[in-house]
mmCIF file of C-alpha atoms in Angstrom:
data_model
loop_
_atom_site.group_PDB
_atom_site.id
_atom_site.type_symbol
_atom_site.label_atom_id
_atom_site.label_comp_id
_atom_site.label_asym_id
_atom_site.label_seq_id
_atom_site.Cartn_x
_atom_site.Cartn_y
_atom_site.Cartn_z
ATOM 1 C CA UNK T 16 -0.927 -5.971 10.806
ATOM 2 C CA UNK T 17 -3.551 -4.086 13.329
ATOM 3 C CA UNK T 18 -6.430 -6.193 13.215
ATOM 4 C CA UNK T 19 -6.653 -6.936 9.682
ATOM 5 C CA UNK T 20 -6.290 -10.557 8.328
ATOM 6 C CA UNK T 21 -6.229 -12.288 5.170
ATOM 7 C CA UNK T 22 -6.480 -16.303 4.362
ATOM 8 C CA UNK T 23 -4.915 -17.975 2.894
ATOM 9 C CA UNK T 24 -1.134 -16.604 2.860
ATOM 10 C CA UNK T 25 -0.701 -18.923 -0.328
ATOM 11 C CA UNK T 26 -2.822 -20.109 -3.131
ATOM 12 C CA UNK T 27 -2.863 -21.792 -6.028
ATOM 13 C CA UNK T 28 -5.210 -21.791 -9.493
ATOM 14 C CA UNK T 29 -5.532 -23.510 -11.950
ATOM 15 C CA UNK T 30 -6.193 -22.203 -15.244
ATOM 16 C CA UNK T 31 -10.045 -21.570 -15.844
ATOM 17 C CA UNK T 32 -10.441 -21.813 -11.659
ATOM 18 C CA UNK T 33 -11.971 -18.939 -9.693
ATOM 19 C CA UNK T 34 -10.677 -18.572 -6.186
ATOM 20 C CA UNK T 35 -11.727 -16.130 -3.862
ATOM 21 C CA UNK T 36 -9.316 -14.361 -1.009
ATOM 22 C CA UNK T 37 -10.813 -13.434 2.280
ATOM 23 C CA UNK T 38 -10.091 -10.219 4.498
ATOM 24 C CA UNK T 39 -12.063 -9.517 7.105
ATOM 25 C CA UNK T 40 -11.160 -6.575 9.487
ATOM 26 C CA UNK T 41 -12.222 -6.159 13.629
ATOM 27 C CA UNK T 42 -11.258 -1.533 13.788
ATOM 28 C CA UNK T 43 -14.521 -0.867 12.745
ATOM 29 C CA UNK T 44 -12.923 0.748 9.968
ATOM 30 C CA UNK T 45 -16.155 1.879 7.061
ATOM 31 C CA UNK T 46 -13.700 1.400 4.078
ATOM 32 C CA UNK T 47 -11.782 -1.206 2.704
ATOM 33 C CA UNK T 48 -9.553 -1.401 -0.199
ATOM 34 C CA UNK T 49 -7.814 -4.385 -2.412
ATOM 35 C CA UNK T 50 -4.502 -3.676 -4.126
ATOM 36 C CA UNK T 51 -2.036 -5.880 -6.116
ATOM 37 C CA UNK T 52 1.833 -5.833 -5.537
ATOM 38 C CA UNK T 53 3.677 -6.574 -8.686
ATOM 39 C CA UNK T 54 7.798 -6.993 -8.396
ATOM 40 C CA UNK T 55 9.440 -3.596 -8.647
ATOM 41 C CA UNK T 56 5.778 -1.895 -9.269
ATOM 42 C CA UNK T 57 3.799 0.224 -6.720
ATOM 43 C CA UNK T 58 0.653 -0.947 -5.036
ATOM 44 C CA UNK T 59 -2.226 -0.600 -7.924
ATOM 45 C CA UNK T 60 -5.947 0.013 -6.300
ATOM 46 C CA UNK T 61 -8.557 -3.074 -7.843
ATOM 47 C CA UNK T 62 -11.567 -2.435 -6.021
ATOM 48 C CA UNK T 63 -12.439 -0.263 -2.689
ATOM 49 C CA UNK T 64 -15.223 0.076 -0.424
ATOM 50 C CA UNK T 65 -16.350 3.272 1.342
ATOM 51 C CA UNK T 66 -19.387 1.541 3.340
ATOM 52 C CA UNK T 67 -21.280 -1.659 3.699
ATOM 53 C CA UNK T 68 -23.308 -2.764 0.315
ATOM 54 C CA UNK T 69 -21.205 -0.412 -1.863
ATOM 55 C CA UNK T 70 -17.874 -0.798 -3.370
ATOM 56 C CA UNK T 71 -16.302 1.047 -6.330
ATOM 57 C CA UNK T 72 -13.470 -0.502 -9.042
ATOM 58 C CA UNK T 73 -10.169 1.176 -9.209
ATOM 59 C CA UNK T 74 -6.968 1.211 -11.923
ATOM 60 C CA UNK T 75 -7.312 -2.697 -12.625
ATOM 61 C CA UNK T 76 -10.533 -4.110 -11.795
ATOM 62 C CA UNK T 77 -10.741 -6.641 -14.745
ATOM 63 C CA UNK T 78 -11.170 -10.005 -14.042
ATOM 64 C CA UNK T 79 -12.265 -9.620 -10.486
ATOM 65 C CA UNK T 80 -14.686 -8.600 -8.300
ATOM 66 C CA UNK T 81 -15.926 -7.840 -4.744
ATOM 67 C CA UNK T 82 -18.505 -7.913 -2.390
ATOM 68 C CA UNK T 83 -19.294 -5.839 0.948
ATOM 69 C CA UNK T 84 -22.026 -7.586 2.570
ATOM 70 C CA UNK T 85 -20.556 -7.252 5.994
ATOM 71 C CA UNK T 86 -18.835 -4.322 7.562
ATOM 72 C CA UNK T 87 -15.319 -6.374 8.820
ATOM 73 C CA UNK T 88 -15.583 -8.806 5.628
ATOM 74 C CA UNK T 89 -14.514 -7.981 1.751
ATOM 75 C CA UNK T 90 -13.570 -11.053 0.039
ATOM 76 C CA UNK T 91 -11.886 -10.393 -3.752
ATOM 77 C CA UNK T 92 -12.885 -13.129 -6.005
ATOM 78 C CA UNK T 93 -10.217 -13.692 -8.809
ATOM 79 C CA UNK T 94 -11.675 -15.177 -11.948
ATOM 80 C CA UNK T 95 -10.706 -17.455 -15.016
ATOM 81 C CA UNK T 96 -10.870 -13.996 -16.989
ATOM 82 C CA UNK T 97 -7.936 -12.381 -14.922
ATOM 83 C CA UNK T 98 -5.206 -13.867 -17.386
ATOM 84 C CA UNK T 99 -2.389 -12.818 -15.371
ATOM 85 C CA UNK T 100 -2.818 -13.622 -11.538
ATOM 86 C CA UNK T 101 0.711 -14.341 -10.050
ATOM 87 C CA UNK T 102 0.789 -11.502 -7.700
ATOM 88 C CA UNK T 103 1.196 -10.619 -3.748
ATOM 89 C CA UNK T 104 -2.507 -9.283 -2.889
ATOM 90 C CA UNK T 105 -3.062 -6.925 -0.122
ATOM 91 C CA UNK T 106 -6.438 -6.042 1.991
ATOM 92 C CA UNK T 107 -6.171 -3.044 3.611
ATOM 93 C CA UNK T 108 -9.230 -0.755 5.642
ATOM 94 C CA UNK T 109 -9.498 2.417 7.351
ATOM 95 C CA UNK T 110 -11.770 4.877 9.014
ATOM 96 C CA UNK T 111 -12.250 6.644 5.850
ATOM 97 C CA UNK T 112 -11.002 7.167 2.517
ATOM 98 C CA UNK T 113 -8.660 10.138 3.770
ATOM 99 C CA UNK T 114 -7.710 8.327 6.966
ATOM 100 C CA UNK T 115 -4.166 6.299 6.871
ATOM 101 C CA UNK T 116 -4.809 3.025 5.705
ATOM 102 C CA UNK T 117 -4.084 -0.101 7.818
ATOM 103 C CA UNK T 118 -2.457 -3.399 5.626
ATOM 104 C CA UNK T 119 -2.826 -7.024 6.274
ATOM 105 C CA UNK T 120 -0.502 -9.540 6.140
ATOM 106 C CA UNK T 121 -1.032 -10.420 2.260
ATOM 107 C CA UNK T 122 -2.007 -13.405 -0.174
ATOM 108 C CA UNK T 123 0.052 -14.495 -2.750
ATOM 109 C CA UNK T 124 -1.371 -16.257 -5.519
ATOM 110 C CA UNK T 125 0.753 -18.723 -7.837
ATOM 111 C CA UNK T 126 -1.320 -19.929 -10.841
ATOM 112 C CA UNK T 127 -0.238 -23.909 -11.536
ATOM 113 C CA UNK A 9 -0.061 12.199 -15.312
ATOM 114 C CA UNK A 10 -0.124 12.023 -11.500
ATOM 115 C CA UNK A 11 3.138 10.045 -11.218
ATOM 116 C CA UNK A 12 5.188 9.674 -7.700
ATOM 117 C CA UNK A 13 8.099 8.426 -8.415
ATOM 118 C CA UNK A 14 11.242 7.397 -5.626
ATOM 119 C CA UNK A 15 14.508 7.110 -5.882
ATOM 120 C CA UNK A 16 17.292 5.327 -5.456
ATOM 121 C CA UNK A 17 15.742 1.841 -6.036
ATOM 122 C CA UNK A 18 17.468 0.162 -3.467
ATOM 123 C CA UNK A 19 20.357 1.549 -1.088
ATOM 124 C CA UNK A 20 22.723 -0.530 0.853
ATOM 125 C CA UNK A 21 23.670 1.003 4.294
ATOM 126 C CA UNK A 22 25.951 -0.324 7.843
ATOM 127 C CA UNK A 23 24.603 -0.479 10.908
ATOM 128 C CA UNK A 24 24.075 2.677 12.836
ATOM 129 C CA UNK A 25 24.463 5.189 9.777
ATOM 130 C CA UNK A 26 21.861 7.360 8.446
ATOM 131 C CA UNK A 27 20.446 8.061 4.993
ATOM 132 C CA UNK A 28 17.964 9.611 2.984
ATOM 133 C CA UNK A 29 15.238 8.211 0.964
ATOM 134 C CA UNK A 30 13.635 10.361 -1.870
ATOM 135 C CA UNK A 31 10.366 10.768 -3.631
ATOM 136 C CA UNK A 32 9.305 13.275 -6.226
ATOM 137 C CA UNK A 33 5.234 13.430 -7.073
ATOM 138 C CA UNK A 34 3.477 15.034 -9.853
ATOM 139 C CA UNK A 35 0.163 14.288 -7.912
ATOM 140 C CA UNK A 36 -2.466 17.276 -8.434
ATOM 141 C CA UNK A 37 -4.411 18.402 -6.410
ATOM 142 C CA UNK A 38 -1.956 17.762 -3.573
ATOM 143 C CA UNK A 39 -4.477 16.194 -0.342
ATOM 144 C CA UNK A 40 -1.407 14.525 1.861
ATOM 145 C CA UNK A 41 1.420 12.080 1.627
ATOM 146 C CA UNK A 42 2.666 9.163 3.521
ATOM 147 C CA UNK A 43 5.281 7.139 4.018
ATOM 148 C CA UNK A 44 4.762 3.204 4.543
ATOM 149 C CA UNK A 45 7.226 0.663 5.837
ATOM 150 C CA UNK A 46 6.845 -3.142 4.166
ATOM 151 C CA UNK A 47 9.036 -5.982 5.396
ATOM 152 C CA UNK A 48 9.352 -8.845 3.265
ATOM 153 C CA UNK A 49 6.622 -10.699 2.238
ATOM 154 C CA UNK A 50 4.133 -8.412 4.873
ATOM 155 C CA UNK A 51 1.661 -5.582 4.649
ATOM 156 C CA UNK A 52 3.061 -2.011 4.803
ATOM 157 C CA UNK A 53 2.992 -0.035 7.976
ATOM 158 C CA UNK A 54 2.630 3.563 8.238
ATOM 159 C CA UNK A 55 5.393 5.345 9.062
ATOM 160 C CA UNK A 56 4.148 8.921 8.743
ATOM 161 C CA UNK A 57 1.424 11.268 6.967
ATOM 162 C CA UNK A 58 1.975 14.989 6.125
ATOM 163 C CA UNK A 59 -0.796 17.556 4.476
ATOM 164 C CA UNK A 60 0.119 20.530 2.550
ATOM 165 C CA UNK A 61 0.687 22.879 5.492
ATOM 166 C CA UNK A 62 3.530 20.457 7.245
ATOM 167 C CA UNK A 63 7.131 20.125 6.531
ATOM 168 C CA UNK A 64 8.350 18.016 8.941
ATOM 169 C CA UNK A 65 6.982 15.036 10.947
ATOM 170 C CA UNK A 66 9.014 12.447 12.652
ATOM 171 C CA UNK A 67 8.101 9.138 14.101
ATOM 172 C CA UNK A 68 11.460 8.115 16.085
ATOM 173 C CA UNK A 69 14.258 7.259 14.242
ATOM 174 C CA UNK A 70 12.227 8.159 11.032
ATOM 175 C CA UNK A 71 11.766 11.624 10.064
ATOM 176 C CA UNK A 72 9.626 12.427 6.709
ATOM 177 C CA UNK A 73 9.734 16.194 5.024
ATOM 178 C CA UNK A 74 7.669 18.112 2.503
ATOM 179 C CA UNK A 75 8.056 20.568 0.210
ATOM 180 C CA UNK A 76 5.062 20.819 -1.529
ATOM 181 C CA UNK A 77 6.491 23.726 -3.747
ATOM 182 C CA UNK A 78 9.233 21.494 -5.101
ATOM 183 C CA UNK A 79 6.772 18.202 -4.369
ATOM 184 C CA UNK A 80 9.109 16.226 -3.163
ATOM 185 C CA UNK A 81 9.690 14.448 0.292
ATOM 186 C CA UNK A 82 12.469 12.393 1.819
ATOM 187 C CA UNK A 83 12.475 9.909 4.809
ATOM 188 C CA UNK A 84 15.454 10.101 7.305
ATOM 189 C CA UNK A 85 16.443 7.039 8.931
ATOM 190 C CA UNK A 86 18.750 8.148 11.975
ATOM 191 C CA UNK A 87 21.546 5.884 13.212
ATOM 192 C CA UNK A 88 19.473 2.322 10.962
ATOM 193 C CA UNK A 89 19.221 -0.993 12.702
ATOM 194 C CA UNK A 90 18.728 -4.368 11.212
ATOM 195 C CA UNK A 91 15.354 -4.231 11.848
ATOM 196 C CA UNK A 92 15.284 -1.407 9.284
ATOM 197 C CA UNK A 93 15.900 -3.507 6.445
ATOM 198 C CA UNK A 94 12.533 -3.337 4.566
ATOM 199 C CA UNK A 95 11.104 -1.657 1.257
ATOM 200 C CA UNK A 96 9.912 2.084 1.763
ATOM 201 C CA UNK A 97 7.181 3.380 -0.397
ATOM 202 C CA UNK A 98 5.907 6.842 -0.664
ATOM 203 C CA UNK A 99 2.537 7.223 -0.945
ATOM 204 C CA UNK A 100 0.726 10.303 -2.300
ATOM 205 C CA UNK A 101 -2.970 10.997 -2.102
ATOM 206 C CA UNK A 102 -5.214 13.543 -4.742
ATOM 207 C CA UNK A 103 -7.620 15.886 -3.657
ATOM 208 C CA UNK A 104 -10.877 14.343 -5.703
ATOM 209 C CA UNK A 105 -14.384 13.907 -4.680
ATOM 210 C CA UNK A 106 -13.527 10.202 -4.485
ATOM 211 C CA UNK A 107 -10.728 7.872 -3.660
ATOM 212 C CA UNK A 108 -7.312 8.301 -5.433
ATOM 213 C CA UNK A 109 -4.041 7.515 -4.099
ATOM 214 C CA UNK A 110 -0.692 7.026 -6.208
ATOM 215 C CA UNK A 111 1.705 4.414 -4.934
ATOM 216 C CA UNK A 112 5.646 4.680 -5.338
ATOM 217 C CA UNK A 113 7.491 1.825 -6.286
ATOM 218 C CA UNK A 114 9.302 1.760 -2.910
ATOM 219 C CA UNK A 115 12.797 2.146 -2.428
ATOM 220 C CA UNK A 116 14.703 -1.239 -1.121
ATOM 221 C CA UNK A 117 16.755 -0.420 2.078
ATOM 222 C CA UNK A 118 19.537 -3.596 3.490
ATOM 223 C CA UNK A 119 20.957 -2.643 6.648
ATOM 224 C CA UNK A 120 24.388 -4.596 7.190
ATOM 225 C CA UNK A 121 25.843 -5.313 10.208
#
């Protein structure tokens, strides 16, 4: 998992509840990146971050939302408007947006 | 569309045999394409990464190919181990002025003893 981490491994929400999952990275890596692992889907991009203080949305950014206020931190906040949750969520960073990517260890998120 | 798409879904293999993973993109404009390895329930690790101008590139057991005429790649496993048993996913990144990077489903590989 290369010096990436992400707390908690498991989660719960209830309905209307926002929880926010933290992944904080020690490469000195400038961009970071939050995907969503469905069963039997591919990784789809929610929100990346090329440098500190900026942070773009990608394919399915609804109902959630980042911030970069630190270089080795980018929690993803999951709100009450993200209808469908239940997923595996991955952090992952690297040097740069055309630089391999390096994965934490994942948070999955069960909605009670 | 810029699709990548693998194949087969899952393959079932014995110990010390080799096979052949598969993926076929429709990314455009090609940048490079990688290969990740995810255990269970973990973050993937890459495997290899290959740019337009490479066909081959092997990483141990695991060798990865391009033919970026025919845009499609495999991933060799030579002579699997248990420790092999994991999902595979191709990985295919667009030449853009920004960030875009098309995810394969991943191809399911059990290694049996």
């Amino acid at each position: 998992d290369g010096g990436i981490t992400q707390s908690p491994k498991y989660l719960f929400r209830k309905e209307g509840q926002n929880v926010t999952l933290s992944c904080e990275q020690n490469l000195n890596h400038d961009a970071m990146y939050w995907y969503r692992q469905d069963p039997g889907q591919g990784l789809r991009l929610i929100y990346y971050s090329q440098i500190v203080n900026d942070f773009q949305k990608g394919d399915i950014a609804e109902g959630y939302s980042v911030s970069r206020e630190k270089k080795e931190s980018f929690p993803l906040t999951v709100t009450s408007a993200q209808k469908n949750p239940t997923a595996f969520y991955l952090c992952a960073s690297s040097k740069a947006t055309e630089e391999t990517q390096y994965f934490g260890p994942g948070t999955r998120l069960l909605v009670l | 569309k810029n699709q990548v798409e693998q194949s087969p879904q899952s393959l079932i293999i014995l110990e010390g045999k080799n096979c052949t993973l598969q993926c076929n993109y429709t990314v455009s404009p090609f940048s490079n394409l990688r290969w990740y390895k995810q255990d269970t329930g973990r973050g993937p690790v890459s495997l290899t990464i290959m740019t337009f101008s490479e066909n081959t590139k092997s990483n141990g057991r695991y060798t990865a190919t391009l033919d970026a005429d025919t845009k499609q790649s495999s991933l060799h496993i030579t002579a699997s181990q248990l420790s092999d048993s994991a999902s595979y996913i191709c990985v295919v990144s667009v030449q853009t002025g920004g960030f875009k990077t098309i995810f394969g489903a991943g191809t399911r590989l059990f290694v049996k003893a």
